[in-house]
Coordinates of C-alpha atoms in Angstrom, one line a residue:
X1156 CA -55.3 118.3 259.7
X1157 CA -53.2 115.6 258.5
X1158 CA -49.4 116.2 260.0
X1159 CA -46.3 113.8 258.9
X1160 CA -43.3 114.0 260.6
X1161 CA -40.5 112.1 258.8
X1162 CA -37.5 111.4 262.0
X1163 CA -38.9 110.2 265.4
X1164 CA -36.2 111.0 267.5
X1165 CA -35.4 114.2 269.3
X1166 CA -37.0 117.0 267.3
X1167 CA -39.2 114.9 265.4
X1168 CA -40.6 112.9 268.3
X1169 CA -41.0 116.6 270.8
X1170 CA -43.0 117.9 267.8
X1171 CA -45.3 114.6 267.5
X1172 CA -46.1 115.2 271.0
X1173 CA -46.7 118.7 271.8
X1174 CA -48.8 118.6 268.4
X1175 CA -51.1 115.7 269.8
X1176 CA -51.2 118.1 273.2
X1177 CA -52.1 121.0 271.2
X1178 CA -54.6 119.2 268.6
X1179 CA -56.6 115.9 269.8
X1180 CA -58.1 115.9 266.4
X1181 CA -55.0 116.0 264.0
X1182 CA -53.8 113.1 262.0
X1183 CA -49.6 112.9 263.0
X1184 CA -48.1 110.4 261.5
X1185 CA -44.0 109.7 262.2
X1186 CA -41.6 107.8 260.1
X1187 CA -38.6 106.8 261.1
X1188 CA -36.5 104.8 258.6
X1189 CA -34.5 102.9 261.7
X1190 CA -35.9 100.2 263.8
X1191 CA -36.5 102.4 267.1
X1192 CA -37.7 106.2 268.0
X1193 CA -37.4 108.1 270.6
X1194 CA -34.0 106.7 272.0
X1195 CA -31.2 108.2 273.9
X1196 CA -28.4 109.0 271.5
X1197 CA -25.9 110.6 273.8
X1198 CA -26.4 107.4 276.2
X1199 CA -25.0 105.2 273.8
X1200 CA -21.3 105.5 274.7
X1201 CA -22.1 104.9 278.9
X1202 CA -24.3 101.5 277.5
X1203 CA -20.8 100.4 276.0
X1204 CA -18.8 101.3 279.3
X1205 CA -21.2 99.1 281.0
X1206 CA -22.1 102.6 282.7
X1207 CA -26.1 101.5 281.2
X1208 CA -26.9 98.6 282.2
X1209 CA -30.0 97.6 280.1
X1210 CA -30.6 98.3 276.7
X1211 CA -33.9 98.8 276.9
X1212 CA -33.2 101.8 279.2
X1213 CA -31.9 103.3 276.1
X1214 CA -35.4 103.1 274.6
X1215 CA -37.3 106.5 275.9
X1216 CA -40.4 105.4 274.1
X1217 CA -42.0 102.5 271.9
X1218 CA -44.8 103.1 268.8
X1219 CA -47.3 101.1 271.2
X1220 CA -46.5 103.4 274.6
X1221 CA -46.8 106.5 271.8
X1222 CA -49.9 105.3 270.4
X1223 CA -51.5 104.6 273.5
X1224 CA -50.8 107.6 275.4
X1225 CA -50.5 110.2 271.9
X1226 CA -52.6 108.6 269.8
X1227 CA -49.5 108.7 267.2
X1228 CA -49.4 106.1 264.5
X1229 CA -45.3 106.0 264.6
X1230 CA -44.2 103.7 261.5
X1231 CA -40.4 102.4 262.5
X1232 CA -38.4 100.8 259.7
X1233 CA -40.1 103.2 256.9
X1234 CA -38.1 105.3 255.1
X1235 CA -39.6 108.1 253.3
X1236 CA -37.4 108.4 249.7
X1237 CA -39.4 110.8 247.7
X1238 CA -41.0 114.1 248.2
X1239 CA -43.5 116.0 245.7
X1240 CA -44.2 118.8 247.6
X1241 CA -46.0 120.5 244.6
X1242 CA -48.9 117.0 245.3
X1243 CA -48.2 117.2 249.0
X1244 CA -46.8 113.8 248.7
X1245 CA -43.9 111.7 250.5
X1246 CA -43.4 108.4 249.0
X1247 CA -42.4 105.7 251.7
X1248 CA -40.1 102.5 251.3
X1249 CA -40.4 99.9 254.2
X1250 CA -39.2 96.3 253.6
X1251 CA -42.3 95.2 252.2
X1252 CA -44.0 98.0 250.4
X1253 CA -43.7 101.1 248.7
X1254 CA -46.2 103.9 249.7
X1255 CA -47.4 106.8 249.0
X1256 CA -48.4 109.2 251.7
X1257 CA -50.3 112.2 251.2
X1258 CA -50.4 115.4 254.1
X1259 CA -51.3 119.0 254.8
X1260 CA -48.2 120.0 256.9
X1261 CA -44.9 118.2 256.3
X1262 CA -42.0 118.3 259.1
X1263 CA -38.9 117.3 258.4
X1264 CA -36.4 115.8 261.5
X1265 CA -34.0 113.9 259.4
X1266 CA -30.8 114.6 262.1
X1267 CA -27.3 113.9 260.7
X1268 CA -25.4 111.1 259.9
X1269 CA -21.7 110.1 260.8
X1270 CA -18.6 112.0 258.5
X1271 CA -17.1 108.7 257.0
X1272 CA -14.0 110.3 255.2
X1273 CA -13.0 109.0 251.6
X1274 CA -9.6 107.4 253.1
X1275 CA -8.5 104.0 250.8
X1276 CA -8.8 100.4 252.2
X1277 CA -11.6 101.8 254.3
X1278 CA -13.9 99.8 252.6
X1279 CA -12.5 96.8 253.1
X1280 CA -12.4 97.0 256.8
X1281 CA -14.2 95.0 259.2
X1282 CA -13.5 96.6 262.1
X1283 CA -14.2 99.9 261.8
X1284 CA -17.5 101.3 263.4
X1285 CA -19.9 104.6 264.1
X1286 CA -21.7 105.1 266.3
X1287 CA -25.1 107.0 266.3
X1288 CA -28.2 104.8 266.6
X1289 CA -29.1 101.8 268.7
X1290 CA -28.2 99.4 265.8
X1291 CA -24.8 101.2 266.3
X1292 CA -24.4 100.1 269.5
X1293 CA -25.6 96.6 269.0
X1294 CA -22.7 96.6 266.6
X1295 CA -20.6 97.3 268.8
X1296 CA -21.2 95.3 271.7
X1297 CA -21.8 92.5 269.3
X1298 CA -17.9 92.9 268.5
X1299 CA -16.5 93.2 271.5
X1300 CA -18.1 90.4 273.2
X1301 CA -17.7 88.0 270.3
X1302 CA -13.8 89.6 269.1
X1303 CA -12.9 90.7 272.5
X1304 CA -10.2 93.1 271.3
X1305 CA -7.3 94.5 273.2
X1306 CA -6.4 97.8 270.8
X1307 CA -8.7 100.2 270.1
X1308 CA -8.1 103.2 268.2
X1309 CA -10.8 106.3 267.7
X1310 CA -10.3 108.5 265.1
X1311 CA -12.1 112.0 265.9
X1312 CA -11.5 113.8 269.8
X1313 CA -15.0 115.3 269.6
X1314 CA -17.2 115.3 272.4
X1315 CA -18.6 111.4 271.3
X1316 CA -14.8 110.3 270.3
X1317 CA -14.2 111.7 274.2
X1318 CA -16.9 109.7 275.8
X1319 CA -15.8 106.5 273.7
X1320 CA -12.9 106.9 274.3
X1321 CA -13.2 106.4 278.3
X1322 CA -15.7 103.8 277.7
X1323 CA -13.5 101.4 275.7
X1324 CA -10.7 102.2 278.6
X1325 CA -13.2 101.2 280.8
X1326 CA -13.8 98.1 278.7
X1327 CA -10.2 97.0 279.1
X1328 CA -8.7 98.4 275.8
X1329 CA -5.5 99.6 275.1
X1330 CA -7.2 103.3 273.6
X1331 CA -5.3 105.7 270.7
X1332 CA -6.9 108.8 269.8
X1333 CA -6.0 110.3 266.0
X1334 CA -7.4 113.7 265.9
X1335 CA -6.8 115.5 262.5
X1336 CA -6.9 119.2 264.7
X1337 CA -4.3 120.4 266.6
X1338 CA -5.7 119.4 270.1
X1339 CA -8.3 116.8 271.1
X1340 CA -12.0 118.5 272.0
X1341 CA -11.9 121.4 269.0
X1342 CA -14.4 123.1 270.4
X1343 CA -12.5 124.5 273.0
X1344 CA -9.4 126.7 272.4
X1345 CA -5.7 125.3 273.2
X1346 CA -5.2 126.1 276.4
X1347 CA -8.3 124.8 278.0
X1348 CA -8.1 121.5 275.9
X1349 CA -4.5 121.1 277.6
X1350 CA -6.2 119.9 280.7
X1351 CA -8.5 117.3 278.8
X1352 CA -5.4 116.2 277.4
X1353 CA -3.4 115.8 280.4
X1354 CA -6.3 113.3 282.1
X1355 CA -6.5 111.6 278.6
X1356 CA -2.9 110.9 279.2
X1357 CA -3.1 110.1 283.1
X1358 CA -6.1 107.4 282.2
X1359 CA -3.4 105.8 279.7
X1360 CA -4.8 106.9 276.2
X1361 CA -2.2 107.6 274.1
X1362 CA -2.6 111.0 271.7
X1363 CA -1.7 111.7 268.3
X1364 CA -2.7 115.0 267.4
X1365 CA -2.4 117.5 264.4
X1366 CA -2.7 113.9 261.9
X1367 CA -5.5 111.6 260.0
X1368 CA -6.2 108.3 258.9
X1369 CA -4.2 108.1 255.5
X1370 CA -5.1 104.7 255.2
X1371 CA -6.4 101.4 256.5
X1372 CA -4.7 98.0 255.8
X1373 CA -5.0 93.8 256.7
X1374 CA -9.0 94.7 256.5
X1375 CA -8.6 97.5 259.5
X1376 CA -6.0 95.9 261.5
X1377 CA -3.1 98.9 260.1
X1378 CA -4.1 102.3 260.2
X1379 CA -1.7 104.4 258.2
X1380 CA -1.4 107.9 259.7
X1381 CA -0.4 111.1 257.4
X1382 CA 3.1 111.1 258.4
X1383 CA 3.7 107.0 258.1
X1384 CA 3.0 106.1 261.8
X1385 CA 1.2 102.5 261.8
X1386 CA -1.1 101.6 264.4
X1387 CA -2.3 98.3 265.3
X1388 CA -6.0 98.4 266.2
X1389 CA -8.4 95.9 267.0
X1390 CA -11.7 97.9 266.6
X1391 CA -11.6 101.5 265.3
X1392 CA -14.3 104.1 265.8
X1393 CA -14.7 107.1 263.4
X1394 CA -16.2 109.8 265.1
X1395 CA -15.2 112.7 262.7
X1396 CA -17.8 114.4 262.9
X1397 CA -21.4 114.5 261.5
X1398 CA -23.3 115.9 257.9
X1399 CA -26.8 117.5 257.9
X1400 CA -29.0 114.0 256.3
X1401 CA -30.2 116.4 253.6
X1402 CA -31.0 113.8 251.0
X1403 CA -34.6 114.2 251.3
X1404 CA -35.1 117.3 251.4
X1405 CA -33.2 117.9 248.0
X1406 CA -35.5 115.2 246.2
X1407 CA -38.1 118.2 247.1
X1408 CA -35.9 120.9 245.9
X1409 CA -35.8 122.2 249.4
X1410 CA -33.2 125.4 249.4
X1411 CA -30.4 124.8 251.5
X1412 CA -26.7 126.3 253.1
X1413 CA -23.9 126.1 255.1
X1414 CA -22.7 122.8 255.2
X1415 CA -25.8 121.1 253.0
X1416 CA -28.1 122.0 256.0
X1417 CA -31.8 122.9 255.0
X1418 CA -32.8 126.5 255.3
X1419 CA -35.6 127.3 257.3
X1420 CA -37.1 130.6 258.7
X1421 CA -37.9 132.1 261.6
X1422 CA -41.2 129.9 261.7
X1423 CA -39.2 126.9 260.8
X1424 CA -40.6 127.2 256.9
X1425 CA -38.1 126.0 254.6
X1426 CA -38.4 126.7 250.6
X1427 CA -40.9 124.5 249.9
X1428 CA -44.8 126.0 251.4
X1429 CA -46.1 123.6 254.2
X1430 CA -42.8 121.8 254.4
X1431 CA -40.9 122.7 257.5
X1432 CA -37.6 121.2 259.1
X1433 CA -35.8 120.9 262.6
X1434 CA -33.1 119.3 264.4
X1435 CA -29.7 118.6 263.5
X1436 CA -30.4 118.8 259.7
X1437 CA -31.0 122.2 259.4
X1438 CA -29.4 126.0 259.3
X1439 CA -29.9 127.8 262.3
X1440 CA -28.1 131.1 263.4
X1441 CA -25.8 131.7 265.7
X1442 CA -27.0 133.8 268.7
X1443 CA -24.4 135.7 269.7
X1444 CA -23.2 137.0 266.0
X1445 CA -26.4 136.5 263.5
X1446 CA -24.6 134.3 261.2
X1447 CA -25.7 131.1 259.5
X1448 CA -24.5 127.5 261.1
X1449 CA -24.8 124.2 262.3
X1450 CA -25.5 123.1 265.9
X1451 CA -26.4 119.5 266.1
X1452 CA -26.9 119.4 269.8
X1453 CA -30.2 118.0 271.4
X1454 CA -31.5 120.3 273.5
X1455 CA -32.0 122.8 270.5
X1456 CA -33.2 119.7 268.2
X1457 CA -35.7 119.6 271.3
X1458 CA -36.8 123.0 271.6
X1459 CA -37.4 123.4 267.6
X1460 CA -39.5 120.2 267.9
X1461 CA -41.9 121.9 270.4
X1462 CA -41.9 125.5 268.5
X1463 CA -42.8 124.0 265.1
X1464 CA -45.7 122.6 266.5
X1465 CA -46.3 125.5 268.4
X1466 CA -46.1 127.5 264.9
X1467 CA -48.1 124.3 263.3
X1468 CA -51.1 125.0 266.1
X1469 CA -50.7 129.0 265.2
X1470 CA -49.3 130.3 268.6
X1471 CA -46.6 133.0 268.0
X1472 CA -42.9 131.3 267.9
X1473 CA -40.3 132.1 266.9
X1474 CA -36.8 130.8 265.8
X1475 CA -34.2 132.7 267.9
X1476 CA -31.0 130.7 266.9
X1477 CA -29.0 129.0 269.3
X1478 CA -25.7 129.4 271.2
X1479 CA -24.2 126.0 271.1
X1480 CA -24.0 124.5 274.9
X1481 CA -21.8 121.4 275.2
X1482 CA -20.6 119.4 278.4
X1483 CA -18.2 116.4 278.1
X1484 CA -17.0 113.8 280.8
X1485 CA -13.5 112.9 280.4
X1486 CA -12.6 110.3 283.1
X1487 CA -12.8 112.4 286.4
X1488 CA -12.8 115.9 284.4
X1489 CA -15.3 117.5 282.9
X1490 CA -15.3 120.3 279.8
X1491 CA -17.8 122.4 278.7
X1492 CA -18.3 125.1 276.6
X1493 CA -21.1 128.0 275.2
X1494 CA -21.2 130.2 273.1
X1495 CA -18.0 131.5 270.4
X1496 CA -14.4 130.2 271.0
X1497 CA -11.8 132.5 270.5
X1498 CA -10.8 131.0 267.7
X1499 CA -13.7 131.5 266.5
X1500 CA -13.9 134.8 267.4
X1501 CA -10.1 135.7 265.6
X1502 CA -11.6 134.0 262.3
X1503 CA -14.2 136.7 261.8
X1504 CA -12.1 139.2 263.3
X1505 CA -14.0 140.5 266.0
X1506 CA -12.6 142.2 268.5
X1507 CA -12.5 141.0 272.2
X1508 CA -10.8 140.2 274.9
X1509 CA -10.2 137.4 277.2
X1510 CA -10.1 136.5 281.2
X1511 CA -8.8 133.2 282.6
X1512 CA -10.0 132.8 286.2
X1513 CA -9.3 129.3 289.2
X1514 CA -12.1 129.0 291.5
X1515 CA -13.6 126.0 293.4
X1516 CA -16.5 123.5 293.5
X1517 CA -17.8 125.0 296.6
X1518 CA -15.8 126.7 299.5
X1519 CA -12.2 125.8 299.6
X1520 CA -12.2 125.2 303.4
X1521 CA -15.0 122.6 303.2
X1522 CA -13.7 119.0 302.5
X1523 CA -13.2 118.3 298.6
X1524 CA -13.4 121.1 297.1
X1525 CA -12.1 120.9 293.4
X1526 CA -10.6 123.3 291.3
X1527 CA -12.9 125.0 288.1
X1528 CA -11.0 127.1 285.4
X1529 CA -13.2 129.5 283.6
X1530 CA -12.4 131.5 280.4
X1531 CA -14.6 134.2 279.6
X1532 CA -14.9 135.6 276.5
X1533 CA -16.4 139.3 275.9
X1534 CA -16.3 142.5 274.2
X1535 CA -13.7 145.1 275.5
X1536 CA -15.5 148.4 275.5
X1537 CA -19.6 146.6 275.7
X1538 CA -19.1 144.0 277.9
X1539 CA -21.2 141.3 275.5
X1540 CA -20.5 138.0 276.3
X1541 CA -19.6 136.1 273.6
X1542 CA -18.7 132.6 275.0
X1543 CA -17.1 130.9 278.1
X1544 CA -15.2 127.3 279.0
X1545 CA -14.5 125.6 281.9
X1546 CA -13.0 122.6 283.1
X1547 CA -13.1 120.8 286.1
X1548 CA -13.6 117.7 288.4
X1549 CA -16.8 119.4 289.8
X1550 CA -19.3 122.4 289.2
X1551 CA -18.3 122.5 285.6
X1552 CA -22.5 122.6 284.1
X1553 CA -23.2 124.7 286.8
X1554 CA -20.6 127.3 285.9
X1555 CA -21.1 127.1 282.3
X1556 CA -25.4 126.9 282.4
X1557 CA -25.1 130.3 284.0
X1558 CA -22.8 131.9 281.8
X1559 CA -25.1 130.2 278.8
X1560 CA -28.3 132.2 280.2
X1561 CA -26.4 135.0 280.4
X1562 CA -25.5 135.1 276.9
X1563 CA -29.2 133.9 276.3
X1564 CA -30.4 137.3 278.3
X1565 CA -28.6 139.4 276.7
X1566 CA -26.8 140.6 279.7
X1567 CA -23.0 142.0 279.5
X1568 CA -20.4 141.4 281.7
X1569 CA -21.0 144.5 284.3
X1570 CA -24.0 142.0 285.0
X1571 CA -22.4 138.7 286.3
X1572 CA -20.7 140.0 289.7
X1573 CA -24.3 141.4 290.3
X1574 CA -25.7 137.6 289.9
X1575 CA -26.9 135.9 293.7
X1576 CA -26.0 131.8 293.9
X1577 CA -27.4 130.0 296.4
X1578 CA -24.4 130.0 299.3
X1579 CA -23.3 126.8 301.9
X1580 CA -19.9 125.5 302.3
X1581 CA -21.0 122.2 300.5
X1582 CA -22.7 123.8 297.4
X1583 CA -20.6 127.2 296.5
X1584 CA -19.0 130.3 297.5
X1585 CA -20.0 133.3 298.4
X1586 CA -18.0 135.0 295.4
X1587 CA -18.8 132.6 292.8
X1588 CA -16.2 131.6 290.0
X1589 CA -18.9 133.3 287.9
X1590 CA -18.9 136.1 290.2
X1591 CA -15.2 136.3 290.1
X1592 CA -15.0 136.5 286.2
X1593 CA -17.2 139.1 285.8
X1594 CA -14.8 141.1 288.5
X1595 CA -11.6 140.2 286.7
X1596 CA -13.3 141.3 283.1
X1597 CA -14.3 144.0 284.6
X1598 CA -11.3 145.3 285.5
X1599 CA -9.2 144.6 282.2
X1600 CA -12.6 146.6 280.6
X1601 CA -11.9 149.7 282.9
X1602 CA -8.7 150.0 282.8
X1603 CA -7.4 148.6 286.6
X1604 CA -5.6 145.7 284.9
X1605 CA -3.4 144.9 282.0
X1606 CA -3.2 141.4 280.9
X1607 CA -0.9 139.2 278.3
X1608 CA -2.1 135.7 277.5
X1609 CA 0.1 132.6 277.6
X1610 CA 0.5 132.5 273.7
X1611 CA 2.4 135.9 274.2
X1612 CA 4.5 135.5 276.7
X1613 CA 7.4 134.2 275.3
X1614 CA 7.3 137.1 272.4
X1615 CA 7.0 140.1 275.3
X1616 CA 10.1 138.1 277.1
X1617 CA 12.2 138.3 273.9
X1618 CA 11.2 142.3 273.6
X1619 CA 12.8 142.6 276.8
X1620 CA 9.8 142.5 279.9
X1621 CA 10.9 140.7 283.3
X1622 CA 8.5 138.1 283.9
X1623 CA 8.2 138.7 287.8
X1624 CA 6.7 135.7 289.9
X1625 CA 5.1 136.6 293.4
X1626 CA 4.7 132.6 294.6
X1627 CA 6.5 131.9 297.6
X1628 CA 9.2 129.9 297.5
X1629 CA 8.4 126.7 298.5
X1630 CA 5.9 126.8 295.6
X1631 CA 8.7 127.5 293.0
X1632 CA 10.0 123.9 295.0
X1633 CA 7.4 121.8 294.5
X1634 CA 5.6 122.8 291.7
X1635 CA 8.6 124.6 289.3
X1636 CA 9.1 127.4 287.7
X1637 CA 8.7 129.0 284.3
X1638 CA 12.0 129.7 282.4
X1639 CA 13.7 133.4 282.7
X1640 CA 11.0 134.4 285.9
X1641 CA 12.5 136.5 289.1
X1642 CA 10.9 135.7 291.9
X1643 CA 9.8 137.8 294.6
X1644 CA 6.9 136.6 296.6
X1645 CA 3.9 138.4 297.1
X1646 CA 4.1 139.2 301.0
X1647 CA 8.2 140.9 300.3
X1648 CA 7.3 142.9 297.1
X1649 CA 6.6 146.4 298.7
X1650 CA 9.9 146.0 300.6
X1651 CA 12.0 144.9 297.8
X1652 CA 10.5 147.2 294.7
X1653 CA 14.0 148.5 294.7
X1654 CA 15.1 145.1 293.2
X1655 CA 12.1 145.9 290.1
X1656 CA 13.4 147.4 287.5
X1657 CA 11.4 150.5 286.4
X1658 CA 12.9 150.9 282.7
X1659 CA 11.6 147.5 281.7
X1660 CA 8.1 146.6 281.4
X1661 CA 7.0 143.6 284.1
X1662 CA 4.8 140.8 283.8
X1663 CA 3.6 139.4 286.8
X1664 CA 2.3 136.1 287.5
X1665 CA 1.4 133.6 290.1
X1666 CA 0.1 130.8 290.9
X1667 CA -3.9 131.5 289.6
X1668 CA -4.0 134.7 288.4
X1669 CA -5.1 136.1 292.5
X1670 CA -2.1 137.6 294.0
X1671 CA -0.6 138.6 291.1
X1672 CA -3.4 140.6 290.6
X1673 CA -2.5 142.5 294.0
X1674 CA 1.2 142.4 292.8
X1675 CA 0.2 144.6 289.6
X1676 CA -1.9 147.2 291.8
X1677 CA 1.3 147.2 294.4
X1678 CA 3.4 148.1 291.1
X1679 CA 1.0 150.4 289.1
X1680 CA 0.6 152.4 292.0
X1681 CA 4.2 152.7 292.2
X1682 CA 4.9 153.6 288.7
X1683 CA 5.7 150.5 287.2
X1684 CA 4.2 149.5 283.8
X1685 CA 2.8 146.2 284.8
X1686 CA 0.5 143.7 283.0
X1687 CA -0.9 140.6 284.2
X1688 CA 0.0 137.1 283.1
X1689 CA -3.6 136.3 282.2
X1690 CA -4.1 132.2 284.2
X1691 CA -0.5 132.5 285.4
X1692 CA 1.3 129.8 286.2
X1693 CA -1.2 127.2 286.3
X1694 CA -2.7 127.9 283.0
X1695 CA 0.8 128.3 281.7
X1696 CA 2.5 125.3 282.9
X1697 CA -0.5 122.8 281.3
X1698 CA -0.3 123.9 277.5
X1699 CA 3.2 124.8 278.3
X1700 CA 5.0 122.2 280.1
X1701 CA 8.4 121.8 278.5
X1702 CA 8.6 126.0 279.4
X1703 CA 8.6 125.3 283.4
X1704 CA 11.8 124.1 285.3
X1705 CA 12.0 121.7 288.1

């Protein structure tokens, strides 16, 4: 059997391999129209913090080490520009030659290329970089050492905008993010991208959100925004996002969907008989919903690789979709997500509900603990899981890998209390943040607790309920408090009730979301119609700053 791959990097290069395991006899040959396979993409922003030190640990694999240990004949700088899948052809351009290259089994891992948006005098810059290969990078670093600039701006607040972001600080630079959504990280709703944007802000990168690049002038060295700011900027990056590289594939008339990606089947077919696709390039479906999308991440790009081949060797594999798993460092916080946002979740209308938990690292009596919050996502009446967030200093993946299998296992949220974490001061707790979401969803689901979320709050407060804080004082001191709250703390409630008005409707709230909790059974129990101020007054006071007085 004679097997070409065209794309030798993630996918591509995990199906070469587990092919070659699966079939010492088959003929695999991989093109790759760049100078290098096999490299670590999402390494390439710590190489330009310095975090990398060599280059060449950005290079996983070489054709010789492939060839020697694979028996792979990987072909770098040849681009295959032509399919006739009718002759089971791919015609091939290097910078020599032009070839034709017959096979029996064609897999297509073409990835996706940078977004670069149609925006005038863009052209004509000379500063302006993307970054997604090694010859990227090389660009890159080639600039800064010969240009050595002192204002950088990056256009996009997406998980590689993020990372560049902090490595350019790092570098020395004077960073501006432009992000055309309304918060930076747009994977993850409002609230929970408040807290990247408050350690964006703390690490001295300034933020202008809600806006895009109108226009580029002086050859990059003016960059217009929509509403006539101009920003001075040394070296720009444009990370706006990426497209499905799908060029190929239509030369063979290859079918394709959402966004241009190729559409493949559960075996990883696409259209076109013996011509299948994986990666970043193609349509896979969501998980959680069954609907079609795009998830260019490199774990599932991974994962494909190996199942095609799997499929290729004639072992039983299927295509299951994927969830979309994401982790980003932001200077000493990290974010993550899985699964479906809540935004998400309001754009197709589905109906859920929504928990906002504060745990820690590890136990909160052993030295340096840090604090993790956790949004949970999930259906009100079944308990599915749609999706979860977190962010945090520490314990972030761990958090968010669980809650990823979850979804992955099909388990609901009655399920997640019953889950056993290993349990030391140093490592956890013995009620796990994970633990402690599936408790708090739990009880909204059966009916123990009532909860508003912050984007309500004000509205309830104009309809007339007393937002009731049970901190202590000294808290209200130090840390503020939100506008038009009575306070009565926690420990005094059951011998002040009398001072609770029972013809309004109350809204408690605290300092996590913990004792007012306890505040709303004290109240319910005593009549009261009581909800919970879902994250209280730490989740409230970070996307809503200006609403807390000092």
């Amino acid at each position: 059997m004679k097997i070409v791959i065209i794309g030798g990097v993630a996918g591509g290069m995990s199906a070469a391999t587990r092919l070659r395991r699966l079939n010492e006899n088959a003929e695999i040959i991989v093109l790759e129209k760049g100078p290098y396979v096999s490299f670590a993409n999402c390494g390439l922003p710590y190489y330009v913090a310095g975090e990398i030190k060599e280059r060449t640990d950005l290079l996983v694999q070489t054709p010789e080490a492939l060839q020697a240990r694979f028996s792979l004949d990987v072909r770098p700088n040849s681009e295959a520009v032509f399919i006739d899948a009718a002759k089971k052809e791919v015609i091939v351009q290097t910078r020599e030659e032009k070839y034709t290259l017959t096979y029996d089994k064609l897999i297509l891992s073409p990835g996706a290329k940078p977004f670069v948006p149609p925006t005038i005098g863009l052209a004509e810059a000379e500063n302006v970089f993307t970054l997604r290969s090694v010859p990227d990078v090389d660009a890159i670093s080639a600039f800064i050492e010969k240009e050595q600039p002192k204002k950088a701006i990056v256009i996009g607040a997406g998980f590689i905008g993020l990372e560049m972001a902090e490595s350019l600080v790092h570098r020395g630079m004077d960073v501006t993010i432009v992000e055309k959504a309304p918060h930076v990280l747009p994977p993850l709703d409002e609230e929970m991208a408040a807290y990247v944007s408050k350690e964006l802000t703390a690490n001295g990168v300034k933020l202008y959100t809600g806006l895009a690049a109108d226009s580029f002038e002086e050859k990059g060295k003016i960059i217009v925004l929509e509403n006539g700011k101009r920003l001075e900027s040394d070296l720009t990056l444009l990370s706006v996002g990426v497209n499905p590289e799908t060029s190929l594939a239509q030369t063979a008339s290859i079918k394709t969907g959402v966004r241009g990606g190729i559409l493949v089947n559960e075996q990883y077919e696409t259209s076109q008989k013996d011509i299948y696709a994986v990666g970043d390039a193609i349509v896979v479906k969501q998980q959680i919903n069954g609907k079609d999308t795009m998830i260019a991440l490199a774990s599932p790009a991974n994962r494909q690789g190996r199942q095609v081949a799997d499929v290729i060797s004639g072992l039983n594999r299927k295509n299951k979709g994927s969830i979309g798993t994401a982790i980003v460092r932001v200077f000493n916080l990290a974010a993550a997500s899985t699964g479906l946002s809540e935004r998400q979740l309001q754009q197709a209308n589905e109906t859920y509900q929504v928990v906002h938990i504060q745990g820690k690292s590890h136990a909160g009596y052993y030295p340096n603990a840090k604090a993790i919050v956790l949004k949970l996502l999930f259906h009100p009446t079944t308990g599915k899981i749609y999706g979860a967030q977190a962010v945090g200093e520490d314990g972030v993946d761990k958090r968010i890998d669980i809650i990823a299998t979850a979804i992955k296992a099909e388990m609901i949220v009655e399920d997640l209390p019953e889950l056993e974490f290993t349990y030391a001061p140093p490592f956890g707790s013995a009620k796990d943040p994970v633990n402690m979401a599936g408790y708090a969803a739990l009880n909204l689901m059966e009916g123990l607790s009532d909860s508003v979320q912050w984007y309500e709050l004000e509205d309830k407060q104009k309809e007339g309920h007393v937002l009731l804080d049970v901190r202590n004082a000294d808290e209200l001191t130090s840390n503020g408090r939100l506008k038009g709250a009575v306070n009565i703390p926690l420990d005094s409630l059951r011998e002040r009730l009398s001072e609770v008005p029972k013809d309004q409707p109350i809204i408690v709230s605290c300092h996590s979301g913990l004792r007012s909790y306890i505040a709303e059974r004290i109240l319910k129990e005593n009549g009261y119609e009581v909800e919970n101020l879902d994250g209280a007054f730490a989740l409230y006071s970070t996307v809503k700053p200006e609403k807390v007085e000092k």
